[in-house]
mmCIF file of C-alpha atoms in Angstrom:
data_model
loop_
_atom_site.group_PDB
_atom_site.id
_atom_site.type_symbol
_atom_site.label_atom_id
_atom_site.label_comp_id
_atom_site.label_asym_id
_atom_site.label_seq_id
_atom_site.Cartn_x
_atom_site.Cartn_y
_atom_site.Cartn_z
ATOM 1 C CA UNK A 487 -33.111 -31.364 34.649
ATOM 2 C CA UNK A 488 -31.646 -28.732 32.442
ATOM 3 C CA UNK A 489 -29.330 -29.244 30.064
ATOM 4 C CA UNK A 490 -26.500 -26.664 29.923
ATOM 5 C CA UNK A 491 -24.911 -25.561 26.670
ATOM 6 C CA UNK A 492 -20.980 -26.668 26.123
ATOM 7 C CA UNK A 493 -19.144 -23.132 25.033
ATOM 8 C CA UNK A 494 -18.809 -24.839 21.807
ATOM 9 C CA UNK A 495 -22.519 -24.410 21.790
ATOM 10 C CA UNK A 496 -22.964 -20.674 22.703
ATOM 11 C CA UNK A 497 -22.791 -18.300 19.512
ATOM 12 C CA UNK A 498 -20.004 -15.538 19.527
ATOM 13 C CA UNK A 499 -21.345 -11.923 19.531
ATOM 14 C CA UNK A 500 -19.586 -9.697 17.387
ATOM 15 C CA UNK A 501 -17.797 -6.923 18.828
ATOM 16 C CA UNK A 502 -19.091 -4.492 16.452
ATOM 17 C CA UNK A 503 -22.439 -4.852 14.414
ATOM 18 C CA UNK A 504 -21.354 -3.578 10.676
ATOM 19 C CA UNK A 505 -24.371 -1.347 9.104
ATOM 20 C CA UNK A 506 -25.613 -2.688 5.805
ATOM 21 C CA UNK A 507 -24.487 -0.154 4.046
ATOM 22 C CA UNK A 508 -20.803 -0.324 5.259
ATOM 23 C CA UNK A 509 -20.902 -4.249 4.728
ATOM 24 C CA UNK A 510 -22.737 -3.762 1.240
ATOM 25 C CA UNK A 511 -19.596 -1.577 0.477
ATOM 26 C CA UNK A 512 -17.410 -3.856 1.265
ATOM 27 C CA UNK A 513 -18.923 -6.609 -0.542
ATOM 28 C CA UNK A 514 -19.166 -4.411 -3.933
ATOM 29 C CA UNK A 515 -15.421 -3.471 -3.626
ATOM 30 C CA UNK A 516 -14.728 -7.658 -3.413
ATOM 31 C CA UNK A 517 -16.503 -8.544 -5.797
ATOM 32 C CA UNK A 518 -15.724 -5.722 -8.635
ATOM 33 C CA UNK A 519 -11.714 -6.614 -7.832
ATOM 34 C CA UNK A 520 -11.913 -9.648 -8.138
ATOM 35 C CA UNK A 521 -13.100 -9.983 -11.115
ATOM 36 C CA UNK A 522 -9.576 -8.131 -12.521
ATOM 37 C CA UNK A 523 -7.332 -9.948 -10.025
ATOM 38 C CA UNK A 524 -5.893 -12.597 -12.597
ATOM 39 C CA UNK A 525 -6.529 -9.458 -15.530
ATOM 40 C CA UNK A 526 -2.695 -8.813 -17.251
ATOM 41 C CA UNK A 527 -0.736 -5.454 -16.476
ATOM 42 C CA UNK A 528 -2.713 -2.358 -17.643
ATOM 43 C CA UNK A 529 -0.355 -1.274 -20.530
ATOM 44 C CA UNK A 530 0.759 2.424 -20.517
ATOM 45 C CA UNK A 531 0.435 4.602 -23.927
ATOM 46 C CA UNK A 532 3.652 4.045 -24.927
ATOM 47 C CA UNK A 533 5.549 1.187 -27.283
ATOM 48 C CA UNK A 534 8.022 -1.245 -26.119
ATOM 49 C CA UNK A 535 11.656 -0.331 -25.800
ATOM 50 C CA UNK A 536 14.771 -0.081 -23.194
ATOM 51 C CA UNK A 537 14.333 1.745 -20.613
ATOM 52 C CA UNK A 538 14.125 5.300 -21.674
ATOM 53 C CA UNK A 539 16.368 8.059 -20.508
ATOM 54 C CA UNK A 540 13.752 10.548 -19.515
ATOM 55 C CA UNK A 541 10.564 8.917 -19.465
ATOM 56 C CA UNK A 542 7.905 10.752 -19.932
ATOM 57 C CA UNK A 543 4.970 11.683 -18.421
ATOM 58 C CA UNK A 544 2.584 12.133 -21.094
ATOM 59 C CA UNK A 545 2.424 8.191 -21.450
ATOM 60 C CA UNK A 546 1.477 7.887 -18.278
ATOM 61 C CA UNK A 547 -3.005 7.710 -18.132
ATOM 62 C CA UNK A 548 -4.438 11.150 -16.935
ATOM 63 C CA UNK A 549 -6.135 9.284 -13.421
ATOM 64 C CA UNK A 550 -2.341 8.211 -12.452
ATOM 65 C CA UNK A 551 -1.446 11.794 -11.111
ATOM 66 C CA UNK A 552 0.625 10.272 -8.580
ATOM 67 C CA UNK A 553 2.826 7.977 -11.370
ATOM 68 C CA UNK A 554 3.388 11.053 -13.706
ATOM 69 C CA UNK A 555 4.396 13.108 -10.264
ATOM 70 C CA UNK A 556 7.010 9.975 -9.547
ATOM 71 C CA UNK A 557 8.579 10.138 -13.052
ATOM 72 C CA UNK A 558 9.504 13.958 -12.222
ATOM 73 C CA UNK A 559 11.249 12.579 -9.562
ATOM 74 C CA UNK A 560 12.845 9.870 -11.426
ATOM 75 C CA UNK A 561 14.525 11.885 -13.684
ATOM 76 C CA UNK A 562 15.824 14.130 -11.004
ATOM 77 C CA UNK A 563 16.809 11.382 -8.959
ATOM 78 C CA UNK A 564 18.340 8.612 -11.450
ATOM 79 C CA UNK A 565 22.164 9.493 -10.182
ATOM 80 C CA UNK A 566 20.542 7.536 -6.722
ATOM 81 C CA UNK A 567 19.578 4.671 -8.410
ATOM 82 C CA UNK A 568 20.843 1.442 -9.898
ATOM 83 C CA UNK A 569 17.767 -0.734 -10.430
ATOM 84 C CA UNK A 570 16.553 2.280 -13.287
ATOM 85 C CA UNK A 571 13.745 -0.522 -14.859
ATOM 86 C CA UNK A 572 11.019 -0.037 -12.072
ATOM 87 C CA UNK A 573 9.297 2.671 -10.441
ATOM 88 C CA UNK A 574 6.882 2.207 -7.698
ATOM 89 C CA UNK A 575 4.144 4.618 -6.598
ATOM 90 C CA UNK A 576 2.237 4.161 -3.601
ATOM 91 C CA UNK A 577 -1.061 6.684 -3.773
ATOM 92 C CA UNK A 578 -2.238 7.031 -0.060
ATOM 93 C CA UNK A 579 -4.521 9.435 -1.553
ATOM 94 C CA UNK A 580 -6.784 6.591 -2.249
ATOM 95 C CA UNK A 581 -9.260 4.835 0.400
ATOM 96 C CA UNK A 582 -7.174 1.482 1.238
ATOM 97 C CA UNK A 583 -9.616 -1.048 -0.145
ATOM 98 C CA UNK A 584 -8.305 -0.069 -4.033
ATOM 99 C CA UNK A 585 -5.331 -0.809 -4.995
ATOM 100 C CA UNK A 586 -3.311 1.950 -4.653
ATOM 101 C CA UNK A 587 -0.008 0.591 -5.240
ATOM 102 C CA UNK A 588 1.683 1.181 -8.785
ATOM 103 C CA UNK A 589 4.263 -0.962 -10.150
ATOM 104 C CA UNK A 590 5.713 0.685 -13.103
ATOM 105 C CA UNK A 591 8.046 -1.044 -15.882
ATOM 106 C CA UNK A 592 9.752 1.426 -17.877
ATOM 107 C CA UNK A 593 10.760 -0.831 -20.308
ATOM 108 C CA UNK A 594 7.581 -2.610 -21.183
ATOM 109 C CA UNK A 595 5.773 0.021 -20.199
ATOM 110 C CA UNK A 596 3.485 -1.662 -17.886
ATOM 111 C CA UNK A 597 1.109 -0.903 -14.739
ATOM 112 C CA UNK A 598 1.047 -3.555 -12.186
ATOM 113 C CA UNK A 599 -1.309 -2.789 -9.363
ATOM 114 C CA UNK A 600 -1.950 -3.979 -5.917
ATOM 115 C CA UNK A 601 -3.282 -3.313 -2.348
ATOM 116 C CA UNK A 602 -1.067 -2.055 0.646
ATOM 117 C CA UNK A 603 -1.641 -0.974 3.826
ATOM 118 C CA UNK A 604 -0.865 1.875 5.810
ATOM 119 C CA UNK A 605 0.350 2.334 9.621
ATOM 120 C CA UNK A 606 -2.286 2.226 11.876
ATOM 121 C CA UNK A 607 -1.973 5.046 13.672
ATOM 122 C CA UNK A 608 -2.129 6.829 9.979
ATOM 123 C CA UNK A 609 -5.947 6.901 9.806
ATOM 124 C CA UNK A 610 -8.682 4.183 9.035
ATOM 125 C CA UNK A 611 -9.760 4.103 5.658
ATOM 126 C CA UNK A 612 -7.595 6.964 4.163
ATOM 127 C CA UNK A 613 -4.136 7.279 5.518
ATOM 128 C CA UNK A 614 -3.711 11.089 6.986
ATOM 129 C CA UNK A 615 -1.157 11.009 9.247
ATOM 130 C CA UNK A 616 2.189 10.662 8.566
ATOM 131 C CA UNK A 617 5.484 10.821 10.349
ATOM 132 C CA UNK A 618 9.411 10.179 10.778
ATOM 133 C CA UNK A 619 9.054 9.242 14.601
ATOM 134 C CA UNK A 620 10.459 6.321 15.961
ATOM 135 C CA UNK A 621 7.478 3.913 17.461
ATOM 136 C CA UNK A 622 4.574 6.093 16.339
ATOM 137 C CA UNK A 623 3.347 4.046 14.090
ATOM 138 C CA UNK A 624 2.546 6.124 11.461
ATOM 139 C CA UNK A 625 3.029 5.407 7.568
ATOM 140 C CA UNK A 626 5.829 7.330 6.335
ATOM 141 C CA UNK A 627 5.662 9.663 2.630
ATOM 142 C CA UNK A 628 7.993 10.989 -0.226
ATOM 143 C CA UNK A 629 10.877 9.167 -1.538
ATOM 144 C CA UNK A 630 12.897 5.866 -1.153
ATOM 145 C CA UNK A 631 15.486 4.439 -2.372
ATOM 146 C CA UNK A 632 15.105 0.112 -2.073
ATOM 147 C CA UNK A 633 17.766 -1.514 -0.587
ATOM 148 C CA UNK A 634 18.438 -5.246 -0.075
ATOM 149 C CA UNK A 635 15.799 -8.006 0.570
ATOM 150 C CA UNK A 636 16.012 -10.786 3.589
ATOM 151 C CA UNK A 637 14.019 -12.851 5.527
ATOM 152 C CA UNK A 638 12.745 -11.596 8.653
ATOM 153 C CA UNK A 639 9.467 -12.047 11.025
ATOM 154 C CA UNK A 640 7.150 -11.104 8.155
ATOM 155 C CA UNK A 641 9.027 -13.266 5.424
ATOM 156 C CA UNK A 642 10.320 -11.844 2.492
ATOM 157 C CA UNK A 643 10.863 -8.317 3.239
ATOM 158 C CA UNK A 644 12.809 -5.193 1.485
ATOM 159 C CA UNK A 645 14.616 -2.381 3.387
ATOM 160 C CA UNK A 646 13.354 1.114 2.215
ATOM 161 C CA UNK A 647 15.945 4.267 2.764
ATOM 162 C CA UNK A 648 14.288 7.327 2.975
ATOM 163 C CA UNK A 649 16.236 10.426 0.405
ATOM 164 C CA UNK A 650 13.887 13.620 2.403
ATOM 165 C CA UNK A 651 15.678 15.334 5.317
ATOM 166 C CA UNK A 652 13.016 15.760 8.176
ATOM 167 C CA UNK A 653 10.480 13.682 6.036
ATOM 168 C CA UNK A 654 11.212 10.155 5.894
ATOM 169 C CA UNK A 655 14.824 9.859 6.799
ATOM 170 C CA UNK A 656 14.583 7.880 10.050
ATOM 171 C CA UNK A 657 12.714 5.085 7.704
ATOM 172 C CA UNK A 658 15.381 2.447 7.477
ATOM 173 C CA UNK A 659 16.235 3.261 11.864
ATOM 174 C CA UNK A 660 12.569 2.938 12.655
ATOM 175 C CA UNK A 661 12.253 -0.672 10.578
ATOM 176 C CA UNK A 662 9.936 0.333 7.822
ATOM 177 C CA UNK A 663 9.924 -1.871 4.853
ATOM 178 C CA UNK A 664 8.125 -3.268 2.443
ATOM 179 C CA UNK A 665 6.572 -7.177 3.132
ATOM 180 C CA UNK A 666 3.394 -9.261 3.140
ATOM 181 C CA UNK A 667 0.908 -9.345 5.444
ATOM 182 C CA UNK A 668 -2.629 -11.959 5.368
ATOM 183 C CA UNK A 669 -4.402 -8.794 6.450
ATOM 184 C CA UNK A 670 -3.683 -7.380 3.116
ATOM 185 C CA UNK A 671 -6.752 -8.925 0.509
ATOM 186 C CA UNK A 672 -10.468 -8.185 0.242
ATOM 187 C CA UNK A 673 -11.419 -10.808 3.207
ATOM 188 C CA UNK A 674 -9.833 -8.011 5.367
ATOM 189 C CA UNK A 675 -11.682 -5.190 3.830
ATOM 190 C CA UNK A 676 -15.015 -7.064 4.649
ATOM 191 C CA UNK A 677 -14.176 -8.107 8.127
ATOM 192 C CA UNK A 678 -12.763 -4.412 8.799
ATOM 193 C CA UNK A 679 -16.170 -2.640 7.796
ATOM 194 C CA UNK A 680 -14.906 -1.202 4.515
ATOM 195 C CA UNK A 681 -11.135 -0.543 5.066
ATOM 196 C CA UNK A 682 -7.606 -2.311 4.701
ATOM 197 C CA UNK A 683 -5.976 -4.331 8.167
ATOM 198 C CA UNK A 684 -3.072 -2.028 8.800
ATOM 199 C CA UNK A 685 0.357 -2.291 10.153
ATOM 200 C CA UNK A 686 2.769 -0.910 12.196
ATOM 201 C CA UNK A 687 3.472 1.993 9.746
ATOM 202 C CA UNK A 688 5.103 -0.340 7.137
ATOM 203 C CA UNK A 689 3.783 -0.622 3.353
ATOM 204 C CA UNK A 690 2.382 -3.894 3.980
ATOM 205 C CA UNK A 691 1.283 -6.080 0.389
ATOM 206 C CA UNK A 692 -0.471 -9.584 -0.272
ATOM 207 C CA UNK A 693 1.349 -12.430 0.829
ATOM 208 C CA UNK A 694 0.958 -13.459 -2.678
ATOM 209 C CA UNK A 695 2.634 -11.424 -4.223
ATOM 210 C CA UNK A 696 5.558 -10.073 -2.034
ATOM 211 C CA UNK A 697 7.890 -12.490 -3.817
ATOM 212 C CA UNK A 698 7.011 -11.121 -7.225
ATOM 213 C CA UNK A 699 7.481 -7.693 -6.158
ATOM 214 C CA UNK A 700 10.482 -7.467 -3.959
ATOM 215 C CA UNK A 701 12.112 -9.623 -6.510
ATOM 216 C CA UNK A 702 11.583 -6.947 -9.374
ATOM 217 C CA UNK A 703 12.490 -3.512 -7.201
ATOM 218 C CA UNK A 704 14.893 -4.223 -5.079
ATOM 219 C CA UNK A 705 18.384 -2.994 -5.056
ATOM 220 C CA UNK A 706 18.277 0.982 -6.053
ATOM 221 C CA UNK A 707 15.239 1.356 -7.268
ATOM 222 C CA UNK A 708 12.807 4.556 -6.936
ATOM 223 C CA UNK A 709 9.815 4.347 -4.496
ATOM 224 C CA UNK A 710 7.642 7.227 -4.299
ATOM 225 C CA UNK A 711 4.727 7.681 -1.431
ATOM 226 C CA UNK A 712 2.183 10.244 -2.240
ATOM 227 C CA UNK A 713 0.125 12.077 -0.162
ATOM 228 C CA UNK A 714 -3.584 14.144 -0.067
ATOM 229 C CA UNK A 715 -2.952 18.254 -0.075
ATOM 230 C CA UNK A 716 -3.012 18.655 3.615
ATOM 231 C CA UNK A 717 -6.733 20.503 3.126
ATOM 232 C CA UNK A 718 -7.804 17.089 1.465
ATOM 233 C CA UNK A 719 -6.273 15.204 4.596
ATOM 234 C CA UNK A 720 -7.472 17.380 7.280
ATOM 235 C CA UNK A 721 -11.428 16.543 5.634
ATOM 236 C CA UNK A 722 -11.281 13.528 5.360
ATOM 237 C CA UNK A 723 -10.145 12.972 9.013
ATOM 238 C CA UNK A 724 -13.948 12.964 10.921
ATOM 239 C CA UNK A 725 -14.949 10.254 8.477
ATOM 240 C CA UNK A 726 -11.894 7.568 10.107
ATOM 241 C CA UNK A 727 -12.980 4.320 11.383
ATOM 242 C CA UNK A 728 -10.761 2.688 13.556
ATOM 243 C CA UNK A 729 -12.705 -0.483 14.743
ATOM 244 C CA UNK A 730 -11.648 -3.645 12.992
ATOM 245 C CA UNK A 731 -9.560 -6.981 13.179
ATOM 246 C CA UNK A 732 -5.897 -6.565 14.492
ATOM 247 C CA UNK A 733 -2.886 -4.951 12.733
ATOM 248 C CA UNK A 734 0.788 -5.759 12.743
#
Protein backbone atom coordinates (compact mmCIF):
# COMPACT_ATOMS: atom_id res chain seq x y z
CA UNK A 1 0.00 0.00 0.00
CA UNK A 2 1.45 3.36 -0.73
CA UNK A 3 1.90 5.83 1.51
CA UNK A 4 0.92 9.34 0.32
CA UNK A 5 2.81 12.44 1.38
CA UNK A 6 0.75 15.06 3.80
CA UNK A 7 1.30 18.71 1.93
CA UNK A 8 3.30 19.42 4.92
CA UNK A 9 5.54 16.85 3.39
CA UNK A 10 5.85 18.05 -0.28
CA UNK A 11 8.77 20.71 -0.77
CA UNK A 12 7.73 24.22 -2.19
CA UNK A 13 9.25 25.05 -5.63
CA UNK A 14 10.40 28.40 -5.95
CA UNK A 15 8.81 30.58 -8.35
CA UNK A 16 11.94 31.82 -9.71
CA UNK A 17 15.40 29.96 -9.56
CA UNK A 18 18.00 32.97 -8.59
CA UNK A 19 21.45 32.49 -10.70
CA UNK A 20 24.49 32.23 -8.49
CA UNK A 21 25.77 35.10 -9.45
CA UNK A 22 22.65 37.29 -8.68
CA UNK A 23 22.31 35.42 -5.20
CA UNK A 24 26.23 35.73 -4.62
CA UNK A 25 25.48 39.53 -5.09
CA UNK A 26 23.13 39.68 -2.85
CA UNK A 27 24.85 37.88 -0.22
CA UNK A 28 28.13 40.22 -0.60
CA UNK A 29 25.93 43.40 -0.33
CA UNK A 30 24.49 41.69 3.28
CA UNK A 31 27.21 40.88 4.53
CA UNK A 32 29.60 44.08 3.71
CA UNK A 33 26.47 46.32 5.37
CA UNK A 34 26.20 44.74 7.97
CA UNK A 35 29.16 44.90 9.22
CA UNK A 36 28.64 49.09 9.43
CA UNK A 37 24.99 48.82 10.53
CA UNK A 38 25.65 49.61 14.36
CA UNK A 39 28.99 51.95 12.87
CA UNK A 40 28.28 55.88 14.33
CA UNK A 41 27.24 58.75 11.80
CA UNK A 42 29.95 59.33 9.12
CA UNK A 43 31.10 62.85 10.27
CA UNK A 44 31.22 65.58 7.54
CA UNK A 45 34.56 67.85 7.16
CA UNK A 46 33.39 70.41 9.10
CA UNK A 47 33.56 71.35 13.15
CA UNK A 48 30.72 71.48 15.44
CA UNK A 49 28.56 74.56 15.69
CA UNK A 50 24.76 75.96 15.30
CA UNK A 51 23.35 75.50 12.47
CA UNK A 52 25.05 77.60 9.92
CA UNK A 53 23.42 80.22 7.81
CA UNK A 54 24.66 79.11 4.46
CA UNK A 55 26.11 75.85 4.78
CA UNK A 56 28.39 74.98 2.61
CA UNK A 57 29.08 72.62 0.22
CA UNK A 58 32.66 72.16 0.29
CA UNK A 59 32.21 70.17 3.68
CA UNK A 60 30.18 67.99 2.20
CA UNK A 61 32.60 64.46 0.85
CA UNK A 62 33.20 64.65 -3.01
CA UNK A 63 31.00 60.96 -3.58
CA UNK A 64 27.83 62.87 -1.91
CA UNK A 65 27.00 64.83 -5.22
CA UNK A 66 23.49 64.57 -4.43
CA UNK A 67 23.96 66.20 -0.56
CA UNK A 68 26.12 69.16 -1.89
CA UNK A 69 23.25 69.55 -4.84
CA UNK A 70 20.53 69.63 -1.71
CA UNK A 71 22.43 72.34 0.23
CA UNK A 72 22.04 74.65 -3.03
CA UNK A 73 18.64 74.16 -2.53
CA UNK A 74 18.64 74.74 1.08
CA UNK A 75 19.88 77.97 0.96
CA UNK A 76 17.48 78.99 -1.71
CA UNK A 77 14.72 77.49 -0.03
CA UNK A 78 15.23 78.25 3.89
CA UNK A 79 12.22 81.06 3.80
CA UNK A 80 10.00 77.41 3.36
CA UNK A 81 11.29 75.91 6.20
CA UNK A 82 11.07 75.83 9.97
CA UNK A 83 12.81 72.62 11.04
CA UNK A 84 16.39 74.42 9.43
CA UNK A 85 18.67 71.52 11.58
CA UNK A 86 18.13 68.56 9.05
CA UNK A 87 18.39 67.98 5.51
CA UNK A 88 17.52 64.79 3.88
CA UNK A 89 18.72 63.51 0.51
CA UNK A 90 17.35 60.60 -1.07
CA UNK A 91 19.91 59.48 -4.15
CA UNK A 92 17.72 57.23 -6.49
CA UNK A 93 20.72 57.36 -8.55
CA UNK A 94 21.98 54.49 -6.59
CA UNK A 95 20.94 50.63 -7.11
CA UNK A 96 18.38 50.14 -4.03
CA UNK A 97 20.35 47.58 -2.07
CA UNK A 98 22.87 50.67 -0.71
CA UNK A 99 21.77 52.93 1.28
CA UNK A 100 20.91 55.72 -0.53
CA UNK A 101 19.19 57.76 1.93
CA UNK A 102 21.15 60.80 3.57
CA UNK A 103 20.30 62.21 6.80
CA UNK A 104 22.15 65.36 7.22
CA UNK A 105 22.64 67.38 10.66
CA UNK A 106 23.76 70.75 10.04
CA UNK A 107 24.63 71.36 13.34
CA UNK A 108 26.78 68.42 14.21
CA UNK A 109 27.59 68.00 11.00
CA UNK A 110 26.72 64.46 10.62
CA UNK A 111 25.76 61.75 7.81
CA UNK A 112 23.22 59.30 8.85
CA UNK A 113 22.50 56.75 6.19
CA UNK A 114 19.89 54.23 5.42
CA UNK A 115 17.98 52.10 2.83
CA UNK A 116 14.60 53.18 1.14
CA UNK A 117 12.63 51.99 -1.38
CA UNK A 118 11.21 53.21 -4.41
CA UNK A 119 7.60 52.79 -6.12
CA UNK A 120 7.30 49.81 -7.89
CA UNK A 121 6.29 50.75 -10.95
CA UNK A 122 9.67 53.07 -10.82
CA UNK A 123 12.02 50.30 -12.02
CA UNK A 124 13.64 47.17 -10.28
CA UNK A 125 16.91 47.71 -9.03
CA UNK A 126 17.45 51.42 -10.05
CA UNK A 127 14.45 53.63 -9.82
CA UNK A 128 13.84 55.29 -13.52
CA UNK A 129 10.57 56.24 -13.66
CA UNK A 130 9.11 58.87 -12.00
CA UNK A 131 5.84 60.70 -11.89
CA UNK A 132 3.11 63.15 -10.29
CA UNK A 133 0.09 60.83 -11.35
CA UNK A 134 -2.40 59.83 -9.08
CA UNK A 135 -2.38 55.73 -8.70
CA UNK A 136 0.64 55.12 -10.94
CA UNK A 137 2.69 54.08 -8.61
CA UNK A 138 5.67 55.62 -9.41
CA UNK A 139 8.32 57.23 -6.90
CA UNK A 140 8.09 60.83 -7.06
CA UNK A 141 11.60 63.43 -7.38
CA UNK A 142 12.80 67.04 -6.45
CA UNK A 143 11.80 68.82 -3.42
CA UNK A 144 9.64 68.50 -0.20
CA UNK A 145 8.82 70.22 2.36
CA UNK A 146 7.90 67.59 5.71
CA UNK A 147 4.86 68.15 7.25
CA UNK A 148 3.29 66.54 10.34
CA UNK A 149 3.72 62.87 11.51
CA UNK A 150 0.63 60.36 12.53
CA UNK A 151 -0.19 57.01 12.74
CA UNK A 152 -1.67 55.40 9.88
CA UNK A 153 -1.76 51.72 8.14
CA UNK A 154 2.04 51.64 7.91
CA UNK A 155 2.67 53.07 11.54
CA UNK A 156 4.55 55.99 12.09
CA UNK A 157 4.38 57.89 8.99
CA UNK A 158 5.30 61.68 7.80
CA UNK A 159 3.34 63.70 5.17
CA UNK A 160 5.72 65.02 2.38
CA UNK A 161 4.46 68.36 0.33
CA UNK A 162 5.88 68.59 -2.84
CA UNK A 163 7.44 72.70 -3.64
CA UNK A 164 7.88 71.74 -7.95
CA UNK A 165 4.90 72.77 -10.13
CA UNK A 166 4.26 69.80 -12.62
CA UNK A 167 6.97 67.71 -10.73
CA UNK A 168 5.93 66.51 -7.49
CA UNK A 169 3.08 68.71 -6.50
CA UNK A 170 0.23 66.17 -6.40
CA UNK A 171 2.58 64.30 -3.61
CA UNK A 172 0.67 65.06 -0.46
CA UNK A 173 -3.12 64.31 -2.84
CA UNK A 174 -1.70 61.05 -4.10
CA UNK A 175 -0.63 59.82 -0.25
CA UNK A 176 3.09 59.73 -0.59
CA UNK A 177 4.99 59.82 2.59
CA UNK A 178 7.64 58.74 4.27
CA UNK A 179 7.17 55.29 6.72
CA UNK A 180 8.55 51.82 7.44
CA UNK A 181 8.14 48.95 5.68
CA UNK A 182 9.69 44.98 6.76
CA UNK A 183 10.51 44.82 3.07
CA UNK A 184 13.03 47.46 3.63
CA UNK A 185 16.54 45.43 5.11
CA UNK A 186 19.04 43.12 3.43
CA UNK A 187 16.69 39.84 3.98
CA UNK A 188 14.66 41.58 1.17
CA UNK A 189 17.52 42.26 -1.07
CA UNK A 190 18.40 38.45 -0.94
CA UNK A 191 14.95 37.11 -1.38
CA UNK A 192 14.38 39.79 -4.31
CA UNK A 193 17.50 38.55 -6.42
CA UNK A 194 19.67 41.59 -5.73
CA UNK A 195 17.20 44.54 -5.33
CA UNK A 196 15.09 46.44 -2.57
CA UNK A 197 10.99 45.21 -1.93
CA UNK A 198 9.30 48.32 -3.21
CA UNK A 199 6.20 50.21 -2.50
CA UNK A 200 3.49 51.89 -3.81
CA UNK A 201 5.63 54.91 -4.90
CA UNK A 202 6.27 56.03 -1.26
CA UNK A 203 9.96 56.45 0.27
CA UNK A 204 9.59 53.46 2.26
CA UNK A 205 12.61 52.99 5.36
CA UNK A 206 13.41 50.15 8.02
CA UNK A 207 10.90 49.61 10.47
CA UNK A 208 13.68 50.24 12.79
CA UNK A 209 14.37 53.18 12.32
CA UNK A 210 11.23 55.17 11.14
CA UNK A 211 10.80 56.43 14.70
CA UNK A 212 14.29 57.87 14.82
CA UNK A 213 13.89 59.54 11.63
CA UNK A 214 10.47 61.01 11.41
CA UNK A 215 11.10 62.19 14.88
CA UNK A 216 14.23 64.34 13.77
CA UNK A 217 12.71 65.89 10.21
CA UNK A 218 9.50 66.46 10.62
CA UNK A 219 7.73 69.71 10.69
CA UNK A 220 9.41 72.07 7.80
CA UNK A 221 12.19 70.48 7.06
CA UNK A 222 14.00 70.14 3.47
CA UNK A 223 13.74 66.78 1.59
CA UNK A 224 15.44 66.53 -1.59
CA UNK A 225 14.94 63.38 -4.19
CA UNK A 226 17.58 63.11 -6.78
CA UNK A 227 17.50 61.64 -9.90
CA UNK A 228 19.99 59.86 -12.85
CA UNK A 229 20.48 62.45 -16.07
CA UNK A 230 17.68 61.08 -18.08
CA UNK A 231 20.60 59.43 -20.59
CA UNK A 232 21.81 57.56 -17.34
CA UNK A 233 18.06 56.46 -16.69
CA UNK A 234 17.08 55.56 -20.10
CA UNK A 235 20.48 52.83 -19.92
CA UNK A 236 19.99 51.51 -17.24
CA UNK A 237 16.33 50.57 -18.06
CA UNK A 238 17.00 46.92 -20.13
CA UNK A 239 18.95 45.78 -17.08
CA UNK A 240 15.34 46.04 -14.61
CA UNK A 241 14.28 43.03 -12.82
CA UNK A 242 10.94 42.97 -11.73
CA UNK A 243 10.46 39.39 -10.25
CA UNK A 244 10.58 39.30 -6.48
CA UNK A 245 8.53 39.08 -3.12
CA UNK A 246 5.48 41.52 -2.89
CA UNK A 247 5.47 45.34 -2.49
CA UNK A 248 3.18 47.69 -0.65
Amino acid sequence: MMHRRSSSEIPMKMPRILSLATVLLALTVVLTEARVVHQPPIPLAAKSGTVPASPKASSIPAENEAVRTALKYYQSHRGKLKNLRYLTVIDYSKPSFKKRMFLVDLKTKKVEKYLVAHGKNSGGIYATEFSNQTESLKSCRGLFVTGKSYRGKHGTSLALHGLQRGVNDKAYERGIVLHGAEYVDYRSVVMNGGRLGRSFGCPAVPESAVEEIVGKIKNGSLLYIHTAPEPARAKSKPSQKANGRRSS
